[in-house]
Short mmCIF file of N, CA, C and O in Angstrom, two decimals:
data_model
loop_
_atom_site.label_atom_id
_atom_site.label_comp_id
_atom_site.label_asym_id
_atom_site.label_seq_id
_atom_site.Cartn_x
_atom_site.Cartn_y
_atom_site.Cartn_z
N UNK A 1 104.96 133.31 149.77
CA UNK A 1 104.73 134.46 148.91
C UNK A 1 104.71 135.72 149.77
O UNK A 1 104.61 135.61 150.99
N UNK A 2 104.82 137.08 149.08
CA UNK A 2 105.02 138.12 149.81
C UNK A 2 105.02 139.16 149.26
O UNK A 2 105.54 139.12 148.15
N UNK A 3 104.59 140.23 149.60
CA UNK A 3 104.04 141.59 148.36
C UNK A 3 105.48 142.57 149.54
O UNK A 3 105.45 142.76 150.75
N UNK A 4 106.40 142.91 148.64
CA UNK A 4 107.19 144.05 149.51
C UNK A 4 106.92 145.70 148.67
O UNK A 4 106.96 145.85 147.45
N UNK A 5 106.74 146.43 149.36
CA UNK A 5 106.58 147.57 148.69
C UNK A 5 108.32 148.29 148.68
O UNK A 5 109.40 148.43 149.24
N UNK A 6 107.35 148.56 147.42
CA UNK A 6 108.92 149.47 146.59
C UNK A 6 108.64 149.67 144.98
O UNK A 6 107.73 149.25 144.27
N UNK A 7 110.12 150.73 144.60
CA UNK A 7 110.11 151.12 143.46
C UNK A 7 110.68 150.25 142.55
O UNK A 7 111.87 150.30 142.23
N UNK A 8 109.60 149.18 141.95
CA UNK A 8 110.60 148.10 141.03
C UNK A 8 111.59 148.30 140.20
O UNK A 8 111.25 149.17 139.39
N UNK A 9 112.87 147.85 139.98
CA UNK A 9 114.19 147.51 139.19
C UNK A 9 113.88 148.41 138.14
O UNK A 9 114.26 149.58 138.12
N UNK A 10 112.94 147.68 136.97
CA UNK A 10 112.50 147.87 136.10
C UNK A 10 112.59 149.44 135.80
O UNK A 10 113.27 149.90 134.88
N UNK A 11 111.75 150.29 136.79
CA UNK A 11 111.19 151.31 136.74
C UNK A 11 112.45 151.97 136.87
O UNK A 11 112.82 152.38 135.77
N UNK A 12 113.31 152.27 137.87
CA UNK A 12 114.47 152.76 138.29
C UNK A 12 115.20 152.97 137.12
O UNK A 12 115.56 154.07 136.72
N UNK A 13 115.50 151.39 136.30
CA UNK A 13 116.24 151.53 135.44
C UNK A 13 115.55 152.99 134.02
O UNK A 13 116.00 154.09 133.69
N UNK A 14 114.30 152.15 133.58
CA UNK A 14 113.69 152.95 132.63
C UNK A 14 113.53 154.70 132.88
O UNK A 14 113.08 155.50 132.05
N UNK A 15 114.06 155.02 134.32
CA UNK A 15 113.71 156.29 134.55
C UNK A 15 115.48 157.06 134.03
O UNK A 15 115.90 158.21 134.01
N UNK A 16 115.92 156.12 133.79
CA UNK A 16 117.38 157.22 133.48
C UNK A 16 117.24 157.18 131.93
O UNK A 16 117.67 157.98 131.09
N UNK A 17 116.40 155.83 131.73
CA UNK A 17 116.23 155.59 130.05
C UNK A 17 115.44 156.38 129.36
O UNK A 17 115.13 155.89 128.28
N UNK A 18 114.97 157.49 129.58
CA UNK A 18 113.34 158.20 129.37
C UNK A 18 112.31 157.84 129.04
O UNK A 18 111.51 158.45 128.32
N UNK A 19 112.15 156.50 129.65
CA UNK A 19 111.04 155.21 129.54
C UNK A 19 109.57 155.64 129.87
O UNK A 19 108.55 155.24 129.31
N UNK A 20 109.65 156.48 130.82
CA UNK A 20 108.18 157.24 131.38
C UNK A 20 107.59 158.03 130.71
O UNK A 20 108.23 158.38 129.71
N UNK A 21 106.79 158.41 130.79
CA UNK A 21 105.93 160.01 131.17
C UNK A 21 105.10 160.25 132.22
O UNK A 21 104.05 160.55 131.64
N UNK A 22 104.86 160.33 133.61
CA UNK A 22 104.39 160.06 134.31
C UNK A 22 103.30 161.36 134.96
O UNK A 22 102.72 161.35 136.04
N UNK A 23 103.29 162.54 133.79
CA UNK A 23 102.54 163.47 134.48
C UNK A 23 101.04 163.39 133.36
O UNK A 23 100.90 162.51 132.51
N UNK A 24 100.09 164.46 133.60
CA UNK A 24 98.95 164.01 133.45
C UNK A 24 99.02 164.34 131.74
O UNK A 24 99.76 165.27 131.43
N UNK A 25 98.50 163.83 130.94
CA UNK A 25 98.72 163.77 129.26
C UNK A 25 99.51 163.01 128.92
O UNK A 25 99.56 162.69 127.74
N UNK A 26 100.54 162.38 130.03
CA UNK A 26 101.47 161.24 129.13
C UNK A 26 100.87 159.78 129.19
O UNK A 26 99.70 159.51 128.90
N UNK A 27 101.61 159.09 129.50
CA UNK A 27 101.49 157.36 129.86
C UNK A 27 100.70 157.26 130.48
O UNK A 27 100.84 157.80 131.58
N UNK A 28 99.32 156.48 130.20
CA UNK A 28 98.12 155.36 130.70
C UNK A 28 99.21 155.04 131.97
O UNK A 28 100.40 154.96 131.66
N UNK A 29 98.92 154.92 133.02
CA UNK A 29 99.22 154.28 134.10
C UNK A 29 97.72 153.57 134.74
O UNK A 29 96.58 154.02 134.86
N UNK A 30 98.26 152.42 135.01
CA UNK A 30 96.97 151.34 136.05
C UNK A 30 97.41 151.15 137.32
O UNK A 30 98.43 151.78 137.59
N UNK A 31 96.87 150.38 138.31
CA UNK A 31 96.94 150.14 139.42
C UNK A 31 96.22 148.82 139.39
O UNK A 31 95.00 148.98 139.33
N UNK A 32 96.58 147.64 139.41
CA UNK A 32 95.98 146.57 139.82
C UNK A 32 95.85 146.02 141.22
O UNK A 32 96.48 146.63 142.09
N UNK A 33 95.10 144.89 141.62
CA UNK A 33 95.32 144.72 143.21
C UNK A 33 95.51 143.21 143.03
O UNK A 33 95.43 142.45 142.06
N UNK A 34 95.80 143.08 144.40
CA UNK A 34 96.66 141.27 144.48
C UNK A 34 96.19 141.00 145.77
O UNK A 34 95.86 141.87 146.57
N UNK A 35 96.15 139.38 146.01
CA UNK A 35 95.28 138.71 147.35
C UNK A 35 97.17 138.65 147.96
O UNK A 35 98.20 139.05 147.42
N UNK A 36 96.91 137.83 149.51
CA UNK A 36 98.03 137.85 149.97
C UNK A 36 98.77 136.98 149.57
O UNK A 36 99.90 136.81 150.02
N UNK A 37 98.24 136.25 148.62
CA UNK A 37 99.29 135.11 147.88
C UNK A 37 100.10 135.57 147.08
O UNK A 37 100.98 134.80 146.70
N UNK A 38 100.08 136.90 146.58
CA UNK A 38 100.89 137.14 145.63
C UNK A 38 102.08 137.63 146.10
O UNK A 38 102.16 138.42 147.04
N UNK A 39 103.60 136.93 145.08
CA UNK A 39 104.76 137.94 144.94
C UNK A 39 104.89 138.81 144.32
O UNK A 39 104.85 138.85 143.09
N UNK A 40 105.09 139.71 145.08
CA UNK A 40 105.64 140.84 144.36
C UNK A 40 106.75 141.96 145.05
O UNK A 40 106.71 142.26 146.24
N UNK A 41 107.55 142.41 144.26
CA UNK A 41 108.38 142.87 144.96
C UNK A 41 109.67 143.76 143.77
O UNK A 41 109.50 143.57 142.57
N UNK A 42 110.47 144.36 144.06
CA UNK A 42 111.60 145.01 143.19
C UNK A 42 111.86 144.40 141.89
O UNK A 42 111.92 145.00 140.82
N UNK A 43 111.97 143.38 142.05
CA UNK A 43 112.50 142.22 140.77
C UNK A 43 111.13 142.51 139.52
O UNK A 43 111.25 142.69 138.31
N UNK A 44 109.47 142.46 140.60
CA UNK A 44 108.37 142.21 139.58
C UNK A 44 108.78 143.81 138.03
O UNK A 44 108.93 145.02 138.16
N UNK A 45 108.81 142.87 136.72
CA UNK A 45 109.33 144.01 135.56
C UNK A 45 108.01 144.18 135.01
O UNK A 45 108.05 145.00 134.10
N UNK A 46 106.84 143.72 135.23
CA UNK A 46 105.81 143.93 134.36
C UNK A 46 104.22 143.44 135.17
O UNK A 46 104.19 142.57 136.04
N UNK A 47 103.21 144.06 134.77
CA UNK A 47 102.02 143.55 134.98
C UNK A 47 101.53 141.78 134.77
O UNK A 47 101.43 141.21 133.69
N UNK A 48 101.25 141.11 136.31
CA UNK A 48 100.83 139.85 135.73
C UNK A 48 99.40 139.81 136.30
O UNK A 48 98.63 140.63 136.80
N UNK A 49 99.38 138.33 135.98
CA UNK A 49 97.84 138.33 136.57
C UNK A 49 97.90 137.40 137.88
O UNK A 49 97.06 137.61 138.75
N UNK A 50 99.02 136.24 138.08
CA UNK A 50 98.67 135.70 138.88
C UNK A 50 98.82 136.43 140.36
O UNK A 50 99.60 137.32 140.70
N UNK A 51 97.73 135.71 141.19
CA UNK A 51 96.86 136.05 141.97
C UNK A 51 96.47 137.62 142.09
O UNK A 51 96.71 138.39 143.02
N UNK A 52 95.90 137.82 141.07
CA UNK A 52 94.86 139.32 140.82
C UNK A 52 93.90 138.78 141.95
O UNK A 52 93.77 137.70 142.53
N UNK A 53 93.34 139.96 141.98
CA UNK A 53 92.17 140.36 142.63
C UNK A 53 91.10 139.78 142.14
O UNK A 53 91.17 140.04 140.94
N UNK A 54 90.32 139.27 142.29
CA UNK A 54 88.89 138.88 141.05
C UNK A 54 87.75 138.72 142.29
O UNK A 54 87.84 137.97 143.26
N UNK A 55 86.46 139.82 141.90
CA UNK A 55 85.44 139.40 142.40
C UNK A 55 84.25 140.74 141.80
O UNK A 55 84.58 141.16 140.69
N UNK A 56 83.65 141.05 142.07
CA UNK A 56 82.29 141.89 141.11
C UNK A 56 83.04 143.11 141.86
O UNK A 56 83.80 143.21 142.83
N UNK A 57 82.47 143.95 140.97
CA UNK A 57 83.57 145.39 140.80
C UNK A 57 84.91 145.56 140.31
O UNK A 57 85.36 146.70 140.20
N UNK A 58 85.50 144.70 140.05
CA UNK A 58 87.08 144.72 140.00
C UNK A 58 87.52 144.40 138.17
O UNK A 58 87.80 143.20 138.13
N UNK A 59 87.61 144.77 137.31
CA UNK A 59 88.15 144.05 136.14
C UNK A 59 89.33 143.58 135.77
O UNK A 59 89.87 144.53 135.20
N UNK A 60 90.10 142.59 135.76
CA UNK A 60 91.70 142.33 135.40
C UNK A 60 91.69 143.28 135.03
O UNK A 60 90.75 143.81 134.43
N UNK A 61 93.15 143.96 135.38
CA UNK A 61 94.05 144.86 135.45
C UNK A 61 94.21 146.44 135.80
O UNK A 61 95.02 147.36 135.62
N UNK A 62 92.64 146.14 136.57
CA UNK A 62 92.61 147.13 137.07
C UNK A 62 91.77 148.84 136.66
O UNK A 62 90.80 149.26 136.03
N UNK A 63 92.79 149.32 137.41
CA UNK A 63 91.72 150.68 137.26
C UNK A 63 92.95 151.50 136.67
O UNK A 63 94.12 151.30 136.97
N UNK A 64 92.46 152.56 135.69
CA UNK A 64 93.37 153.58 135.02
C UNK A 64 93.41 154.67 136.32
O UNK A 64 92.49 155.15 136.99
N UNK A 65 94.67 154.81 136.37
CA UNK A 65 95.13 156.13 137.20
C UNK A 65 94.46 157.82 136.79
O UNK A 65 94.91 158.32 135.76
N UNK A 66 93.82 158.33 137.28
CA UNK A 66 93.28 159.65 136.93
C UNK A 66 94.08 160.86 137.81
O UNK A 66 94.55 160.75 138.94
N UNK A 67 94.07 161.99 136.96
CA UNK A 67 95.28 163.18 137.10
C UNK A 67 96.73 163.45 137.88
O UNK A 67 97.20 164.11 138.82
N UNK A 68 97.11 162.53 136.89
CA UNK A 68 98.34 162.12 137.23
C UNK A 68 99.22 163.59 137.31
O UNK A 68 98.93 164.49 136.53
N UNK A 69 100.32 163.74 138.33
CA UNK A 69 100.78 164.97 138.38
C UNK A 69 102.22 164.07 138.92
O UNK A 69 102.42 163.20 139.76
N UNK A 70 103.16 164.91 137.80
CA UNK A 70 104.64 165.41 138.48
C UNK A 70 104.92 166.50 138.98
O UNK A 70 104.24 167.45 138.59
N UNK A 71 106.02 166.75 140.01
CA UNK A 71 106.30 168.06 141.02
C UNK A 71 107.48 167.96 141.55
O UNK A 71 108.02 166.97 142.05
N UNK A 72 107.75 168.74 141.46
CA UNK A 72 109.45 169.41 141.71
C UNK A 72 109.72 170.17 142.94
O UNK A 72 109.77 171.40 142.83
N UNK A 73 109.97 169.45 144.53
CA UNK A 73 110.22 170.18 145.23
C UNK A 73 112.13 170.70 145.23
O UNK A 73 113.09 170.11 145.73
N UNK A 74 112.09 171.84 144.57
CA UNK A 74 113.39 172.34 144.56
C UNK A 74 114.63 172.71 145.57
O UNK A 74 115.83 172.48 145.41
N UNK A 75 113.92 173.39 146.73
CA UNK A 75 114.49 173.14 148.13
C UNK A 75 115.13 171.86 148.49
O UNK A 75 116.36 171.77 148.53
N UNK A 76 114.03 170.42 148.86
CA UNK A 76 114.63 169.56 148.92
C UNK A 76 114.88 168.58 148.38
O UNK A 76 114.94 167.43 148.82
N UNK A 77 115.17 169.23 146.77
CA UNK A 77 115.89 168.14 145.78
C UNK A 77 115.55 166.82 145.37
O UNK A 77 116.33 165.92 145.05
N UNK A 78 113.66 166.80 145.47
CA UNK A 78 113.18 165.38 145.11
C UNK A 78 112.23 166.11 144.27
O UNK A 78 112.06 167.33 144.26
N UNK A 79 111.42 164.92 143.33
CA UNK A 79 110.76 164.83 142.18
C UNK A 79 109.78 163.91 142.38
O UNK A 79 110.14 162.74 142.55
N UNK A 80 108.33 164.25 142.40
CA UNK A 80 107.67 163.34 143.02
C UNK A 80 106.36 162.93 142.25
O UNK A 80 106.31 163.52 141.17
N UNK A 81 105.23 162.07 142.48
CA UNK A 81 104.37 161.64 141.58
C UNK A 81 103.17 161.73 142.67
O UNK A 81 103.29 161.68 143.89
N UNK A 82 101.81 161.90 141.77
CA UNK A 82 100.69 161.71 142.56
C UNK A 82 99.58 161.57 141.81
O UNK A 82 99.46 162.40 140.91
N UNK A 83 98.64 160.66 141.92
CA UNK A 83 97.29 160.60 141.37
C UNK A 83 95.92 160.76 142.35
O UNK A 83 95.89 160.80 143.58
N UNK A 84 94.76 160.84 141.38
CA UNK A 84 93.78 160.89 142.47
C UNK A 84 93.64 159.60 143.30
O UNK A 84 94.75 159.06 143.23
N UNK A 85 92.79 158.81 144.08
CA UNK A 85 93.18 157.96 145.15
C UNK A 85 91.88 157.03 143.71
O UNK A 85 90.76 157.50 143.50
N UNK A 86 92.33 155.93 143.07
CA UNK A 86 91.82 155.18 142.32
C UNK A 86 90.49 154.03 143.27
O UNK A 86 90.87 153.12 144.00
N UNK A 87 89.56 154.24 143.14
CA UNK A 87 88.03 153.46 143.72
C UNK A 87 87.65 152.33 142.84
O UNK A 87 87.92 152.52 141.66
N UNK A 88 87.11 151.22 143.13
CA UNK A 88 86.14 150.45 142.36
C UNK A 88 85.07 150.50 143.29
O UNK A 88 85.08 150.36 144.52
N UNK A 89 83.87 150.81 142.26
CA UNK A 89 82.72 150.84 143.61
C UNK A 89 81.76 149.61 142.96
O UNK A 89 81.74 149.03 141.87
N UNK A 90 80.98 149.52 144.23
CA UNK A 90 79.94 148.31 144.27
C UNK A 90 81.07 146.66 144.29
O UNK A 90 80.74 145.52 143.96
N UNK A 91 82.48 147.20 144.82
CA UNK A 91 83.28 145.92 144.59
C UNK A 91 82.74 144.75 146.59
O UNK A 91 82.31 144.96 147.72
N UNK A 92 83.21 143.65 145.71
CA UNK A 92 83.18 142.48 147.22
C UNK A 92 84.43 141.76 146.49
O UNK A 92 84.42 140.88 145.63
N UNK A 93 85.65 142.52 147.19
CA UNK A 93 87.10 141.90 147.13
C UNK A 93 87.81 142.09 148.63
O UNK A 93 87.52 142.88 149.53
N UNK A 94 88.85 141.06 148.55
CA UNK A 94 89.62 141.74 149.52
C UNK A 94 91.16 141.52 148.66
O UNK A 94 91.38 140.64 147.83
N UNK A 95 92.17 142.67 149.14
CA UNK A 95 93.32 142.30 148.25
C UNK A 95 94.25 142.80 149.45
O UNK A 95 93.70 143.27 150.45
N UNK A 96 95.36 142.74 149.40
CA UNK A 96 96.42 143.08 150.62
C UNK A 96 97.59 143.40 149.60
O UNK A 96 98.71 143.09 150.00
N UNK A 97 97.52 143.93 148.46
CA UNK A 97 98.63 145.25 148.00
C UNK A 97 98.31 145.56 146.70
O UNK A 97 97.13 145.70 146.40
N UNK A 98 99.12 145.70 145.91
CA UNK A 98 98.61 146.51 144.73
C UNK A 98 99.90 146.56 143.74
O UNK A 98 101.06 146.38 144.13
N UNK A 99 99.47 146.86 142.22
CA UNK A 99 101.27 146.99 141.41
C UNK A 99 100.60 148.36 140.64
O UNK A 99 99.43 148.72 140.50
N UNK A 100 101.76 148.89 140.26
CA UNK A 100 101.33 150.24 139.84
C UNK A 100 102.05 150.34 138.46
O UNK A 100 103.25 150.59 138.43
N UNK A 101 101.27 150.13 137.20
CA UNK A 101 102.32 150.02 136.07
C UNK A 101 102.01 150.66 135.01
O UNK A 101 100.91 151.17 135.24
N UNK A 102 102.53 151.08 133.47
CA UNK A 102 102.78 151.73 132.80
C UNK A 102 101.75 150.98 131.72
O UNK A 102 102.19 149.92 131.29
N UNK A 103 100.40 151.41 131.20
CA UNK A 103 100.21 150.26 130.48
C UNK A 103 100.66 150.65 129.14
O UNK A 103 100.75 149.76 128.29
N UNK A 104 100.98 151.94 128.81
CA UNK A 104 101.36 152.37 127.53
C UNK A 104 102.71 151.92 126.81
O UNK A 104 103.01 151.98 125.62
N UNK A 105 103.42 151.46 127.86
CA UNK A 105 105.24 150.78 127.73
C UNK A 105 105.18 149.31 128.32
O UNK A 105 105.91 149.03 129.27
N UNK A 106 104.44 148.51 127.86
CA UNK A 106 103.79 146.90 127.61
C UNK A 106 103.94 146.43 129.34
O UNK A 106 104.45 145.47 129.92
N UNK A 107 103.20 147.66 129.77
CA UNK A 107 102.81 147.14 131.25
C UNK A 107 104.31 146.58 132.23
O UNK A 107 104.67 145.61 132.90
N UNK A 108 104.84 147.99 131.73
CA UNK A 108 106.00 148.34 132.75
C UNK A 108 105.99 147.86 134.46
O UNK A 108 104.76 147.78 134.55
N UNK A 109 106.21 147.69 135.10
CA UNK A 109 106.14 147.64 136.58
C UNK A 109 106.78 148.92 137.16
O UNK A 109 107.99 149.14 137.08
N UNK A 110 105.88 149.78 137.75
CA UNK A 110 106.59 150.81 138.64
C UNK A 110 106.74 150.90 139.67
O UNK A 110 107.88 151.21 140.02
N UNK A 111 105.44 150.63 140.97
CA UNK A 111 105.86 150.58 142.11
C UNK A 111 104.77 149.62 142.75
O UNK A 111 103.56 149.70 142.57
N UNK A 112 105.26 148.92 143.34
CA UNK A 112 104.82 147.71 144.48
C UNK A 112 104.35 148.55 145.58
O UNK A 112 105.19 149.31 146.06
N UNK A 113 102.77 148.58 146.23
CA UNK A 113 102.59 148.29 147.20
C UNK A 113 102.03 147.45 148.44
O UNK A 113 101.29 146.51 148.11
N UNK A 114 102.13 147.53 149.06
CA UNK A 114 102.00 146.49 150.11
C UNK A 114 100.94 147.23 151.55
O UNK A 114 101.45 147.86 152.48
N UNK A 115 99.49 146.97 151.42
CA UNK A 115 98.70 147.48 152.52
C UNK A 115 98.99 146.90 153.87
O UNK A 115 98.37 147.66 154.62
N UNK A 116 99.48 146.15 154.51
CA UNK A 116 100.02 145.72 155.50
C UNK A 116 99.14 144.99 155.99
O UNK A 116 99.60 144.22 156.83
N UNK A 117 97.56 144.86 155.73
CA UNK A 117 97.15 143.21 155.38
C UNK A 117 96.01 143.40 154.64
O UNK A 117 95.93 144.49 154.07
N UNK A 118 95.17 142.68 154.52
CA UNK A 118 93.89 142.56 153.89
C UNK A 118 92.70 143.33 154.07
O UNK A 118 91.92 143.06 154.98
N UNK A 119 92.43 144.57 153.01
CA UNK A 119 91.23 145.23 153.43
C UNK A 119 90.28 144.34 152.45
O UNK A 119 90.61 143.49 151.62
N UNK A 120 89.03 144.80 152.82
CA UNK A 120 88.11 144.24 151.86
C UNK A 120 86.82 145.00 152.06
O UNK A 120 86.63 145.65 153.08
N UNK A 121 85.87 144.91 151.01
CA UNK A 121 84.70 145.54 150.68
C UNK A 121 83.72 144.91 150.21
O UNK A 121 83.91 144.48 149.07
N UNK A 122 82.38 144.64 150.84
CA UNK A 122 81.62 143.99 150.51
C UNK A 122 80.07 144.72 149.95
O UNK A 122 79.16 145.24 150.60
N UNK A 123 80.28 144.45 148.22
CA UNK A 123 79.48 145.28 147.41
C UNK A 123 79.17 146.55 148.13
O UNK A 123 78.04 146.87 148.53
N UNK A 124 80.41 147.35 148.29
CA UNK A 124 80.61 148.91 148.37
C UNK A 124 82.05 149.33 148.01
O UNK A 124 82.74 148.45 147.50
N UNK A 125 82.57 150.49 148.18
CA UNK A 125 83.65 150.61 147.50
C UNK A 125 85.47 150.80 147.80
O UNK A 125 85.87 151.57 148.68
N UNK A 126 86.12 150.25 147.21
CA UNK A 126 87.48 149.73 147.63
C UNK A 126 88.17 151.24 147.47
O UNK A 126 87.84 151.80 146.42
N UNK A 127 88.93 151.90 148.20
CA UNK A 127 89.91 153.06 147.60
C UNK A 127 90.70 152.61 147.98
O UNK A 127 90.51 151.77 148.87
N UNK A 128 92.34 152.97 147.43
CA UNK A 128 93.20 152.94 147.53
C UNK A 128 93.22 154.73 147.63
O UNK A 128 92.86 155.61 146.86
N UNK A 129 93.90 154.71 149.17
CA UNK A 129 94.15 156.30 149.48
C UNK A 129 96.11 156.48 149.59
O UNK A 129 96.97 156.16 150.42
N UNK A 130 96.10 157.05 148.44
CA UNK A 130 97.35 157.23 148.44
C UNK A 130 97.64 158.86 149.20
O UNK A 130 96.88 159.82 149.33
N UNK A 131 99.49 158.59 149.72
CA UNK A 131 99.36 159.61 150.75
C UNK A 131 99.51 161.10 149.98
O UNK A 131 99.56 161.33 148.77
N UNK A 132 99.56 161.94 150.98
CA UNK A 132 99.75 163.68 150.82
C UNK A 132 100.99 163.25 149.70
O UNK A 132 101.69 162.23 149.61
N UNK A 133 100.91 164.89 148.65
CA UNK A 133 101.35 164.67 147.73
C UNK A 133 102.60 166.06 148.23
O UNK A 133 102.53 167.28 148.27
N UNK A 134 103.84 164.88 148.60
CA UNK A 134 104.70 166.14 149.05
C UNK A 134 106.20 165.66 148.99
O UNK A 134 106.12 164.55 148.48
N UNK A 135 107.25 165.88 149.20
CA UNK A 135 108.61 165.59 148.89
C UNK A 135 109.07 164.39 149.70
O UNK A 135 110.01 163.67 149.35
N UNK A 136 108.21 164.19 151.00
CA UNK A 136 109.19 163.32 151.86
C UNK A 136 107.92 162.12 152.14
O UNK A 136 108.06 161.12 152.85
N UNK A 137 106.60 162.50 151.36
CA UNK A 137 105.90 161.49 152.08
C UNK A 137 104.99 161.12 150.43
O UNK A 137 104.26 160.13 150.48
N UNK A 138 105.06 161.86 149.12
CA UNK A 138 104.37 160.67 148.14
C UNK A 138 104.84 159.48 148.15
O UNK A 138 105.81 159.13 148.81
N UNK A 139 103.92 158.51 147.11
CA UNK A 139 104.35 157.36 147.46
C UNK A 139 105.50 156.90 146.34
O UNK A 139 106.03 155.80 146.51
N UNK A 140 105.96 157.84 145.05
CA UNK A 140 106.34 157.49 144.22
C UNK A 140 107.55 159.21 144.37
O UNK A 140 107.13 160.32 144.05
N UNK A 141 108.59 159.02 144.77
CA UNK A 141 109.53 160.23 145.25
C UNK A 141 111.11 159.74 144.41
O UNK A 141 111.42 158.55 144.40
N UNK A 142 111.77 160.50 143.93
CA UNK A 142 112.70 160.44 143.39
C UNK A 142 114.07 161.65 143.91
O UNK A 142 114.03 162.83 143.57
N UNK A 143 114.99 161.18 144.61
CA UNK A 143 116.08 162.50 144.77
C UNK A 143 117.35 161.94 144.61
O UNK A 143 118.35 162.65 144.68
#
């Protein structure tokens, strides 16, 4: 098994389809987390459960994405996404990546990531720190 980070199939496709809304007032977006057993990768089209995350703090499927923002760097011709950095607190998990999906469009798959191994938190709190919100380094970039 193997978590590869990337912008799943799915998503790519649905983005020429006007499948999204991805800025803040549109589409519920979640973030779930996954142990290192899980696949996931380009192909994954939708939110699953096997090997979720499960332990106190954490609820299947995750945490809702908060102020979601689209941005238009015009200079260098990309289109990019960013949320605040999503926490469960008082959690005792460890997970080694994460799926990032649409729950409003029957739990779309958008983007796979992959922490590069296992953090964990023991009854205190998990963030996922997503990076600077900028043309060449969000984690969700389109050009």
């Amino acid at each position: 098994m193997a978590i590869t980070q990337t912008l799943t199939d799915v998503f790519l496709q649905d983005c020429l389809d006007g499948a999204h809304n991805l800025g803040d007032g549109g589409d519920t977006l979640k973030i779930a987390l996954y142990t290192s057993s899980a696949a996931l990768g380009k192909t994954t089209s939708a939110y699953i459960t096997t090997q979720e995350v499960s332990g106190t703090g954490y609820t299947a499927g995750g945490a809702t994405l908060a102020s979601q923002a689209v941005s238009l760097d015009a200079t260098n011709n990309v289109a990019f996404f960013d949320a605040a950095d999503p926490s469960f607190t008082s959690a005792t998990i460890t997970a080694r990546g994460a799926l990032i999906y649409n729950n409003s469009k029957s739990n779309a798959a958008i983007a796979v990531l992959d922490f590069g191994s296992d953090f964990s938190s023991s009854n205190g709190t998990f963030q996922v720190q997503f990076p600077t919100a900028a043309y060449n380094t969000a984690l969700i970039r389109i050009s």
